[in-house]
Amino acid sequence: MTIDAQILAALRGTHSVSGAELAGRLGISRAAIWARIEDLRKLGYEIEASPHHGYRLRHSPDLLLADDLASRLGDGCVVGREIHVFKETASTNDVVERLARDGAKEGVVVFAESQTKGRGRLGRKWHSPAGQGLYFSVLLRPKLRPVEATQLTVVAATALVRAIEAATTVRPVIKWPNDLLVGGRKIAGVLTELSAELDTIKHLILGIGLDVNQTAKDFAPEIREVATSLRIAGGESVSRPELATRILRELDRDYARICGGGFEGLADEWEARCTTIGQNVAIRIGERILKGRAESLDADGALLIRTQHGRLERIIGGDVTVEK
Amino acid sequence: MTIDAQILAALRGTHSVSGAELAGRLGISRAAIWARIEDLRKLGYEIEASPHHGYRLRHSPDLLLADDLASRLGDGCVVGREIHVFKETASTNDVVERLARDGAKEGVVVFAESQTKGRGRLGRKWHSPAGQGLYFSVLLRPKLRPVEATQLTVVAATALVRAIEAATTVRPVIKWPNDLLVGGRKIAGVLTELSAELDTIKHLILGIGLDVNQTAKDFAPEIREVATSLRIAGGESVSRPELATRILRELDRDYARICGGGFEGLADEWEARCTTIGQNVAIRIGERILKGRAESLDADGALLIRTQHGRLERIIGGDVTVEK
């Protein structure tokens, strides 16, 4: 952790802490502590200083700051062991892809306050306006085969729902394979991209886009009717750093779980939260349209569809429409 | 095609051609033609010039030159529509990966006279000494799902065998999934790498390493007993540009074939050339070892193994050892 992250962690862990104690713990001078506190104040942290009690953190800004996220997450997580935040980037998945090729360890997370070329599945655009959402990508190097990559989409969707439920009153459902919906409107999406040999994943990137504090007018007219945000759905704005930290913790926990062979238990939770299961659906796969009833997930996270002809088909991706 | 490639194509298409005719065809001056011919001679092309007959190509050097390869291949191929040759690079797959991310069209081929970090499957090193082998990578953007990527390994192995048989007396066999053997020794390997979303291949890179003109002493001591070259196996050196052109043509033809849904026919040819089929094998997949009889390829190019317990298992990769 950087000095700033250590200072924030110390302030969060207690009611207040003296400059002398901070200086001693971090092994730097009281003057250096004071200078760092001044810098944190400029970023928007309200830090009270009193001669008797020392420093006290009264309020954190709704900004994504790498030091702040690291301090909130603490040590011991694989997911988030290294965090970068960009003010603006083309696509966080592309940044992580470059890091991956340069040999970065799994668990690196890249956030962007806004993306100029944020994308969803199949090259679709993901609208990513500044300061209102969480747009981030996670580098993973799971010891899985490419056909098992769907497991990570399941991990991501489940972790997102759980974190949102803990932080807000909103109760999203999962639309297979990668969307979160609230009242039928899209609130989040997961883009899973992988680099692989035939039988081995070299690395996998989870790209997550979650609409947090947008109001209706923040959405472009063409998606206003189909998109929503936590603020619209829950009626109040949400602390993005707090939510981001919860999501990373859930991701870390579930990733450790599937690495230990525990995908099955997670799949049960996923199925319980997934509105697609049990529905009659039409799935567009390239130019083919398959119709049938979504029965369940299989051991690798693929969707099992009972077709009109009674056959069971295994689907790993495609565009799902629920039939009335 | 560049001017040089057009001159070489013209010289190859006829016994001899006058400077005036070349100048007319290419729309440049006779002096410019003469200057380009001088440059080609410096690269090692023996081009005779006679006042009566004009220019005549007597001999091409055993060098990989982009213009020469383009001229030999001619127009109309997807594979090889753009050819780059590096004197030395870390890995041709990495170069093509960067081109792919920059939006290059499928069919781009990158050769290197030598690679400093040539690699085989699972991060293994592929020894790539200068001037003796063919080390190249092909960018493809097939409309296939990741599970179907094995089809391209089959295309590559089959095209390699066919080109080698046409150009030499050597008769290699295929060892599933990606090696060519002669007399039990490895002569070529195919590394298939893909970038994908869950259900869609974004791009796929075929990396091919073929030992052509090495003598036994050119191999590092640790691989001398297990590796061979076309020169060792066939008793004579082979023109690398000629062989490279044949391979690209075969690849182009077979790629068009599978894009048109013709994988099944190709799989039959592959099976006939594959020594793994019909053998008792042990396959290491990660830390698991599976034993059984290799029965056949399935519709996606995966190997079907009948285990000792009579079950049929579908294998898309792994290390195969033939059991005695």
XYZ file of C-alpha atoms in Angstrom:
648
model
C 0.000 0.000 0.000
C 1.145 3.543 -0.676
C 1.599 6.056 2.177
C -1.758 7.670 1.307
C -3.524 4.325 1.401
C -1.894 3.538 4.759
C -2.965 6.896 6.196
C -6.548 6.371 5.007
C -6.552 2.825 6.386
C -5.319 4.109 9.765
C -7.976 6.855 9.828
C -10.715 4.392 8.918
C -9.670 1.895 11.568
C -10.189 4.252 14.512
C -12.087 7.274 15.809
C -9.024 9.487 15.599
C -5.250 9.131 15.571
C -2.456 11.528 16.488
C 0.149 12.744 14.009
C 2.882 11.293 16.206
C 1.296 7.856 16.218
C 0.721 7.903 12.442
C 4.315 9.010 11.889
C 5.582 6.212 14.103
C 3.454 3.539 12.448
C 4.395 4.570 8.928
C 8.038 5.345 9.667
C 7.954 8.900 8.302
C 8.101 12.365 9.939
C 5.069 14.205 11.410
C 5.723 16.947 8.841
C 5.466 14.376 6.041
C 2.181 13.084 7.505
C 0.855 16.632 7.631
C 1.831 17.206 3.973
C 0.086 13.965 2.883
C -3.051 14.930 4.861
C -3.079 18.302 3.083
C -2.935 16.510 -0.278
C -5.763 14.156 0.710
C -7.864 17.190 1.704
C -7.304 18.671 -1.752
C -8.719 15.447 -3.252
C -11.900 15.952 -1.214
C -11.271 13.995 2.002
C -12.623 15.922 4.977
C -10.002 15.295 7.634
C -10.418 17.096 10.930
C -7.279 17.911 12.941
C -7.529 18.706 16.633
C -4.624 19.371 19.032
C -6.026 16.880 21.554
C -7.229 13.981 19.444
C -5.193 14.260 16.283
C -6.621 13.453 12.848
C -10.105 12.212 12.158
C -11.704 11.221 8.806
C -15.144 12.829 8.584
C -16.056 12.221 4.970
C -14.654 10.586 1.830
C -15.440 12.024 -1.623
C -17.466 10.012 -4.158
C -14.374 9.607 -6.274
C -12.593 6.488 -7.371
C -9.057 6.864 -6.072
C -6.662 3.946 -6.183
C -5.262 4.643 -2.706
C -8.711 4.922 -1.231
C -9.915 1.686 -2.807
C -6.763 -0.138 -1.682
C -7.208 1.172 1.866
C -10.887 0.124 1.970
C -10.105 -3.338 0.590
C -7.154 -3.967 2.903
C -4.573 -6.697 2.363
C -5.157 -10.344 1.597
C -7.366 -10.196 -1.497
C -6.200 -11.556 -4.857
C -8.811 -9.523 -6.731
C -7.711 -5.920 -6.202
C -4.165 -6.691 -5.092
C -3.198 -3.894 -7.498
C -5.666 -1.145 -8.424
C -5.367 1.515 -11.110
C -7.842 4.292 -11.744
C -7.962 6.248 -15.007
C -9.808 9.531 -15.328
C -10.639 8.503 -18.877
C -9.613 5.618 -21.086
C -10.878 4.020 -24.297
C -11.801 0.716 -22.630
C -10.643 -0.721 -19.306
C -10.637 -4.206 -20.880
C -8.031 -3.001 -23.384
C -5.845 -1.543 -20.626
C -5.975 -4.816 -18.699
C -5.273 -6.757 -21.890
C -2.026 -4.824 -22.290
C -1.112 -5.364 -18.643
C -1.816 -9.079 -19.066
C 0.480 -9.321 -22.070
C 3.192 -7.524 -20.107
C 2.954 -10.292 -17.517
C 0.796 -8.659 -14.822
C -0.314 -10.952 -12.005
C -3.945 -11.957 -11.754
C -6.122 -9.747 -9.591
C -5.096 -6.425 -11.149
C -8.142 -4.161 -11.415
C -8.443 -1.111 -13.658
C -11.222 1.433 -13.095
C -12.047 4.387 -15.312
C -14.188 7.375 -14.343
C -15.251 7.381 -17.985
C -14.632 5.324 -21.121
C -14.603 6.721 -24.643
C -14.966 3.270 -26.227
C -16.565 1.198 -23.496
C -17.977 -1.944 -25.040
C -20.352 -4.745 -24.300
C -20.630 -8.186 -25.856
C -20.154 -8.649 -29.603
C -18.559 -5.233 -30.027
C -21.620 -3.304 -28.809
C -21.104 0.099 -27.237
C -21.365 0.537 -23.454
C -22.232 4.151 -22.630
C -19.801 5.211 -19.861
C -20.321 8.838 -18.756
C -17.933 10.371 -16.219
C -18.472 10.108 -12.482
C -21.755 8.198 -12.520
C -21.001 4.533 -12.957
C -18.519 1.840 -12.121
C -16.593 0.753 -15.193
C -13.773 -1.620 -14.431
C -11.922 -4.722 -15.548
C -10.314 -7.532 -13.600
C -7.437 -9.696 -14.801
C -7.710 -13.378 -13.876
C -5.548 -16.351 -14.750
C -7.784 -19.291 -13.804
C -6.518 -22.832 -14.382
C -9.539 -23.607 -16.532
C -10.196 -24.683 -20.097
C -11.773 -22.171 -22.500
C -15.123 -24.028 -22.332
C -15.194 -23.388 -18.591
C -14.851 -19.609 -18.957
C -18.599 -19.207 -18.484
C -17.961 -19.958 -14.793
C -16.332 -16.539 -14.455
C -19.326 -14.740 -15.944
C -21.422 -16.507 -13.332
C -18.978 -15.428 -10.603
C -19.140 -11.823 -11.772
C -22.920 -11.622 -12.076
C -23.479 -13.265 -8.690
C -20.892 -11.071 -6.936
C -22.467 -7.950 -8.448
C -25.965 -8.853 -7.266
C -24.776 -9.703 -3.790
C -22.791 -6.457 -3.427
C -25.702 -4.355 -4.717
C -28.124 -6.046 -2.298
C -25.777 -5.370 0.627
C -25.241 -1.692 -0.264
C -28.692 -0.629 -1.506
C -32.379 -1.470 -1.442
C -32.244 -2.505 -5.109
C -32.791 -6.197 -5.927
C -31.468 -6.989 -9.399
C -32.035 -10.268 -11.233
C -29.693 -11.976 -13.685
C -30.516 -12.340 -17.350
C -28.406 -15.087 -18.853
C -25.579 -14.889 -19.613
C -24.256 -11.514 -18.534
C -26.817 -8.854 -17.718
C -28.328 -7.553 -14.494
C -31.866 -6.207 -14.750
C -34.065 -4.161 -12.420
C -37.741 -3.918 -13.358
C -36.860 -5.308 -16.774
C -34.273 -2.607 -17.432
C -30.563 -3.177 -17.751
C -28.473 -1.904 -14.860
C -25.191 -3.791 -15.382
C -23.376 -6.000 -17.849
C -20.371 -8.304 -17.777
C -18.050 -8.738 -20.753
C -15.844 -11.824 -20.484
C -12.874 -11.871 -22.851
C -10.249 -14.538 -22.956
C -6.880 -15.236 -24.465
C -6.328 -18.951 -24.854
C -4.590 -21.872 -26.423
C -6.905 -24.668 -27.525
C -7.087 -26.299 -24.105
C -5.815 -23.631 -21.700
C -6.921 -20.149 -20.733
C -3.863 -17.884 -20.740
C -5.757 -15.056 -19.147
C -9.330 -13.903 -18.798
C -10.664 -10.396 -18.364
C -13.940 -9.589 -16.652
C -15.163 -6.213 -17.813
C -17.962 -4.838 -15.653
C -20.180 -1.857 -16.328
C -22.664 -0.827 -13.622
C -24.905 2.226 -13.764
C -24.852 3.812 -10.310
C -25.749 7.482 -9.972
C -27.214 8.343 -13.366
C -30.549 10.126 -13.487
C -32.923 9.429 -16.389
C -31.679 12.456 -18.330
C -28.073 11.176 -18.106
C -28.930 8.287 -20.412
C -28.799 8.820 -24.152
C -32.359 8.995 -25.601
C -31.929 5.669 -27.460
C -31.300 3.704 -24.246
C -33.425 5.745 -21.795
C -36.334 3.289 -22.013
C -34.218 0.172 -21.500
C -31.549 1.287 -19.012
C -31.665 2.208 -15.357
C -29.309 3.018 -12.491
C -29.133 2.204 -8.775
C -30.091 5.813 -8.055
C -33.177 5.692 -10.271
C -34.208 2.255 -9.006
C -33.413 2.831 -5.308
C -34.231 6.518 -5.042
C -30.911 7.627 -3.570
C -27.351 8.097 -4.688
C -24.788 5.488 -3.738
C -21.146 5.823 -2.671
C -19.233 4.408 -5.622
C -15.980 3.648 -3.742
C -17.935 1.820 -1.053
C -19.879 -0.216 -3.618
C -16.741 -0.907 -5.677
C -15.017 -2.261 -2.583
C -17.927 -4.569 -1.807
C -17.958 -5.875 -5.372
C -14.204 -6.574 -5.354
C -14.538 -8.430 -2.032
C -17.389 -10.576 -3.356
C -15.476 -11.274 -6.555
C -12.389 -12.245 -4.593
C -14.367 -14.614 -2.392
C -16.222 -16.309 -5.241
C -13.121 -16.545 -7.407
C -11.304 -18.332 -4.563
C -14.367 -20.572 -4.258
C -14.417 -21.709 -7.889
C -10.613 -22.104 -7.942
C -11.116 -24.534 -5.083
C -13.637 -26.516 -7.147
C -16.706 -24.942 -5.580
C -18.467 -23.807 -8.736
C -21.462 -26.022 -8.159
C -22.600 -24.236 -5.006
C -22.218 -20.907 -6.725
C -24.198 -22.105 -9.724
C -27.120 -22.904 -7.405
C -27.121 -19.341 -6.095
C -26.852 -18.032 -9.642
C -29.804 -20.125 -10.815
C -31.940 -18.881 -7.934
C -31.236 -15.291 -9.014
C -31.618 -15.866 -12.743
C -34.926 -14.952 -14.378
C -33.998 -16.771 -17.576
C -34.324 -20.234 -16.014
C -37.802 -21.650 -16.406
C -38.751 -19.251 -19.202
C -39.533 -19.931 -22.823
C -36.772 -18.193 -24.735
C -35.506 -17.466 -28.218
C -31.733 -17.369 -28.549
C -29.969 -15.864 -31.504
C -26.607 -17.587 -32.059
C -24.968 -15.979 -35.083
C -27.643 -16.333 -37.732
C -29.446 -19.227 -36.109
C -32.404 -18.816 -33.771
C -33.061 -21.512 -31.237
C -36.329 -21.665 -29.317
C -37.067 -23.640 -26.216
C -37.353 -23.657 -22.456
C -34.326 -22.634 -20.361
C -33.997 -25.569 -17.948
C -30.815 -25.019 -15.941
C -27.093 -24.337 -15.920
C -24.655 -27.181 -16.504
C -21.414 -27.848 -14.617
C -19.504 -25.282 -16.709
C -22.092 -22.506 -16.513
C -23.631 -23.168 -19.928
C -27.396 -22.805 -20.342
C -29.353 -25.985 -21.039
C -32.290 -25.429 -23.373
C -35.034 -27.974 -23.993
C -35.972 -27.331 -27.612
C -39.440 -27.562 -29.110
C -38.414 -31.006 -30.380
C -37.528 -32.216 -26.884
C -33.777 -32.197 -27.408
C -31.501 -30.678 -24.728
C -29.059 -28.099 -26.190
C -26.078 -26.619 -24.415
C -25.643 -22.880 -25.065
C -22.583 -20.877 -24.044
C -23.591 -17.518 -25.454
C -26.012 -15.668 -27.650
C -28.790 -13.114 -27.435
C -31.659 -14.271 -25.276
C -35.198 -12.950 -25.637
C -37.894 -14.136 -23.252
C -40.990 -15.238 -25.156
C -44.363 -14.285 -23.735
C 1.847 -5.913 -54.974
C 4.924 -3.688 -54.734
C 6.984 -2.851 -57.826
C 9.600 -5.466 -56.848
C 6.949 -8.134 -56.451
C 5.473 -7.185 -59.838
C 8.899 -7.397 -61.517
C 9.547 -10.817 -59.973
C 6.090 -12.008 -60.978
C 6.703 -10.845 -64.558
C 10.112 -12.559 -64.680
C 8.645 -15.796 -63.298
C 5.778 -15.799 -65.767
C 7.967 -15.951 -68.867
C 11.363 -17.003 -70.265
C 12.557 -13.426 -70.559
C 11.098 -9.959 -70.812
C 12.470 -6.692 -72.189
C 13.024 -3.598 -70.093
C 10.672 -1.679 -72.376
C 7.878 -4.195 -71.914
C 8.352 -4.306 -68.130
C 8.368 -0.495 -68.023
C 5.176 -0.374 -70.054
C 3.367 -2.985 -67.958
C 4.310 -1.386 -64.649
C 3.908 2.213 -65.792
C 7.394 3.336 -64.756
C 10.538 4.289 -66.733
C 13.093 1.812 -68.082
C 15.685 3.511 -65.868
C 13.495 2.833 -62.826
C 13.150 -0.836 -63.854
C 16.929 -1.065 -64.195
C 17.407 0.414 -60.706
C 14.925 -2.061 -59.155
C 16.652 -4.982 -60.940
C 19.988 -3.826 -59.485
C 18.472 -3.832 -56.010
C 17.008 -7.316 -56.522
C 20.464 -8.544 -57.608
C 21.929 -7.176 -54.380
C 19.408 -9.295 -52.464
C 20.733 -12.390 -54.266
C 18.443 -12.724 -57.303
C 20.476 -13.802 -60.328
C 18.905 -11.774 -63.125
C 20.526 -12.029 -66.526
C 20.243 -9.034 -68.882
C 20.820 -9.456 -72.608
C 20.408 -6.743 -75.271
C 18.313 -9.087 -77.433
C 16.072 -10.868 -74.936
C 15.938 -8.505 -72.018
C 15.783 -9.675 -68.403
C 15.693 -13.288 -67.298
C 15.448 -14.729 -63.750
C 18.033 -17.522 -63.398
C 17.964 -18.125 -59.676
C 16.214 -16.916 -56.542
C 18.047 -16.848 -53.201
C 16.926 -19.076 -50.311
C 15.761 -16.032 -48.438
C 12.332 -15.121 -47.201
C 11.524 -11.799 -48.816
C 8.048 -10.365 -48.617
C 8.046 -9.214 -52.261
C 9.239 -12.586 -53.466
C 6.631 -14.484 -51.464
C 3.866 -12.146 -52.675
C 4.990 -12.598 -56.275
C 5.085 -16.389 -55.950
C 1.672 -16.497 -54.293
C 0.027 -14.149 -56.793
C -3.306 -12.448 -56.187
C -6.559 -13.959 -55.001
C -5.543 -15.675 -51.766
C -6.938 -14.601 -48.396
C -4.075 -16.267 -46.527
C -1.008 -14.233 -47.518
C -2.931 -11.214 -48.826
C -0.376 -9.218 -46.822
C 3.042 -10.650 -45.970
C 5.676 -9.287 -43.613
C 9.128 -10.756 -43.056
C 11.242 -9.930 -40.022
C 14.952 -10.698 -39.885
C 14.496 -11.394 -36.195
C 11.605 -11.020 -33.796
C 10.704 -12.333 -30.346
C 7.724 -14.362 -31.588
C 5.758 -14.056 -34.822
C 2.552 -14.888 -32.894
C 3.114 -11.786 -30.752
C 3.634 -9.589 -33.827
C 0.418 -10.879 -35.384
C -1.408 -10.433 -32.079
C -0.501 -6.740 -32.139
C -1.564 -6.432 -35.789
C -4.855 -8.133 -34.924
C -5.564 -5.694 -32.108
C -4.791 -2.822 -34.459
C -7.557 -4.135 -36.712
C -5.544 -6.002 -39.385
C -7.613 -8.038 -41.853
C -7.508 -11.809 -41.685
C -4.898 -13.464 -43.886
C -1.940 -11.353 -42.774
C 1.159 -13.553 -42.497
C 4.304 -12.700 -40.555
C 7.523 -14.651 -41.130
C 10.748 -14.321 -39.179
C 14.146 -15.589 -40.265
C 14.759 -16.187 -36.584
C 12.836 -15.860 -33.324
C 14.400 -15.049 -29.974
C 11.371 -16.230 -28.005
C 9.690 -18.670 -30.365
C 7.240 -20.744 -28.388
C 5.244 -23.922 -28.637
C 2.179 -25.021 -26.721
C 1.848 -24.293 -23.017
C 4.651 -21.731 -23.063
C 7.329 -24.194 -24.203
C 10.280 -22.867 -26.165
C 10.505 -23.418 -29.942
C 14.154 -23.248 -31.043
C 14.209 -20.941 -34.103
C 17.731 -20.506 -35.526
C 18.283 -18.073 -38.412
C 17.920 -19.056 -42.037
C 17.094 -22.719 -41.538
C 13.432 -23.036 -40.792
C 10.042 -21.577 -41.536
C 8.650 -19.706 -38.562
C 5.479 -17.812 -39.295
C 2.074 -16.846 -38.026
C -1.227 -16.364 -39.791
C -4.068 -14.131 -38.619
C -7.562 -15.565 -39.123
C -10.971 -14.289 -38.127
C -13.158 -17.367 -38.582
C -16.860 -17.143 -37.729
C -16.527 -20.006 -35.269
C -17.076 -20.561 -31.575
C -14.039 -21.052 -29.325
C -14.782 -24.800 -29.024
C -14.443 -25.090 -32.798
C -10.924 -23.618 -32.855
C -9.439 -27.122 -33.063
C -10.639 -27.130 -36.688
C -7.901 -24.620 -37.519
C -5.169 -26.769 -35.982
C -6.420 -29.569 -38.217
C -6.332 -27.239 -41.247
C -2.766 -26.203 -40.451
C -1.410 -29.703 -39.846
C -3.055 -31.088 -42.982
C -1.873 -28.189 -45.168
C 1.673 -28.586 -43.851
C 1.792 -32.315 -44.632
C 0.361 -31.811 -48.113
C 2.832 -29.025 -48.958
C 5.800 -31.030 -47.649
C 4.755 -34.086 -49.660
C 4.470 -31.995 -52.832
C 7.855 -30.315 -52.374
C 10.008 -33.127 -50.950
C 10.308 -36.895 -50.609
C 9.554 -36.648 -46.896
C 6.265 -38.177 -45.650
C 5.367 -36.748 -42.240
C 2.577 -38.046 -40.039
C 0.420 -36.049 -37.645
C 0.581 -36.523 -33.897
C -2.569 -35.156 -32.291
C -3.171 -32.342 -31.816
C -0.431 -30.220 -33.319
C 2.823 -31.971 -34.208
C 4.278 -33.374 -37.420
C 6.643 -36.304 -37.007
C 9.064 -38.051 -39.326
C 10.495 -41.357 -38.118
C 9.142 -40.578 -34.659
C 10.978 -37.230 -34.505
C 9.323 -33.833 -34.433
C 9.695 -31.801 -37.610
C 6.955 -29.194 -37.171
C 4.486 -27.842 -34.649
C 1.382 -25.678 -34.738
C 0.485 -23.271 -31.944
C -3.122 -22.108 -32.068
C -3.884 -19.048 -29.957
C -7.208 -17.313 -29.783
C -8.778 -14.174 -28.492
C -12.434 -14.689 -27.761
C -15.609 -13.737 -26.022
C -17.474 -16.643 -24.455
C -19.231 -17.677 -27.650
C -17.291 -15.929 -30.425
C -13.721 -16.060 -31.666
C -12.499 -12.480 -32.163
C -9.333 -13.620 -33.879
C -7.200 -16.717 -34.058
C -3.492 -16.997 -34.749
C -1.870 -20.062 -36.254
C 1.810 -20.125 -35.353
C 3.795 -22.606 -37.409
C 7.360 -23.766 -36.847
C 8.869 -26.127 -39.443
C 12.472 -27.342 -39.410
C 13.695 -27.199 -43.000
C 17.436 -27.020 -43.620
C 18.944 -27.766 -40.232
C 21.664 -30.413 -40.003
C 21.903 -32.538 -36.837
C 24.536 -30.258 -35.324
C 22.237 -27.238 -35.744
C 19.922 -28.652 -33.076
C 20.666 -27.957 -29.447
C 21.996 -31.119 -27.727
C 18.851 -31.500 -25.603
C 16.558 -31.819 -28.636
C 18.967 -33.517 -31.090
C 17.519 -36.968 -30.404
C 13.892 -35.921 -30.752
C 13.969 -33.333 -33.560
C 14.622 -33.589 -37.265
C 14.459 -31.423 -40.395
C 13.357 -31.903 -43.989
C 17.029 -31.837 -44.998
C 17.998 -34.561 -42.532
C 14.952 -36.680 -43.343
C 14.995 -36.185 -47.117
C 18.731 -35.918 -47.711
C 18.667 -32.597 -49.533
C 18.124 -28.953 -48.771
C 14.801 -27.395 -49.660
C 13.934 -23.945 -51.061
C 12.218 -22.211 -48.162
C 10.377 -19.560 -50.219
C 9.042 -22.251 -52.541
C 7.895 -24.407 -49.649
C 6.436 -21.403 -47.793
C 4.386 -20.502 -50.869
C 3.020 -24.025 -51.156
C 2.057 -24.046 -47.488
C 0.250 -20.687 -47.754
C -1.663 -21.927 -50.819
C -2.740 -25.104 -49.060
C -3.738 -23.122 -45.973
C -5.739 -20.715 -48.079
C -7.560 -23.522 -49.840
C -8.389 -25.457 -46.684
C -9.394 -22.347 -44.782
C -11.849 -21.459 -47.559
C -13.073 -25.043 -47.365
C -13.875 -25.013 -43.644
C -15.384 -21.515 -43.870
C -17.746 -23.036 -46.432
C -18.743 -25.777 -43.972
C -16.413 -28.409 -45.422
C -14.586 -29.391 -42.275
C -15.829 -32.961 -42.349
C -14.007 -33.877 -45.556
C -10.822 -32.341 -44.249
C -11.149 -34.232 -40.981
C -11.210 -37.500 -42.956
C -7.908 -36.609 -44.612
C -6.488 -35.579 -41.270
C -7.506 -38.857 -39.633
C -5.896 -40.843 -42.416
C -2.613 -39.013 -41.783
C -2.768 -39.123 -37.997
C -0.784 -41.812 -36.194
C -2.555 -41.117 -32.927
C -5.863 -42.628 -34.089
C -6.148 -46.303 -33.249
C -3.365 -46.187 -30.645
C -3.523 -46.691 -26.924
C -2.564 -43.369 -25.447
C -1.993 -41.577 -22.169
C -3.012 -37.927 -22.161
C -1.896 -35.484 -19.520
C -4.508 -32.737 -19.073
C -3.233 -30.393 -16.386
C -2.553 -32.726 -13.486
C -4.889 -35.476 -14.637
C -3.773 -38.415 -16.766
C -6.347 -40.120 -18.957
C -5.637 -43.484 -20.562
C -7.515 -45.102 -23.384
C -7.734 -45.786 -27.079
C -7.808 -42.854 -29.529
C -10.882 -43.652 -31.630
C -11.480 -40.697 -33.940
C -11.956 -36.962 -34.345
C -15.346 -35.432 -33.666
C -17.101 -32.771 -35.738
C -15.076 -29.972 -34.089
C -11.675 -31.643 -34.366
C -11.583 -32.895 -30.785
C -10.082 -36.325 -30.099
C -12.464 -39.033 -28.911
C -10.868 -41.404 -26.406
C -12.435 -44.680 -25.285
C -11.255 -44.976 -21.706
C -10.329 -48.190 -19.931
C -13.802 -48.063 -18.401
C -15.468 -47.974 -21.806
C -16.545 -44.346 -21.591
C -16.000 -42.035 -24.589
C -14.172 -38.814 -23.601
C -13.806 -35.728 -25.758
C -10.335 -34.173 -25.562
C -9.444 -30.785 -27.043
C -5.823 -30.605 -25.905
C -3.166 -32.109 -23.702
C 0.105 -34.020 -23.949
C -0.308 -37.311 -25.728
C 2.031 -40.249 -25.211
C 1.514 -43.407 -27.233
C 1.532 -46.470 -24.975
C 3.345 -49.583 -26.198
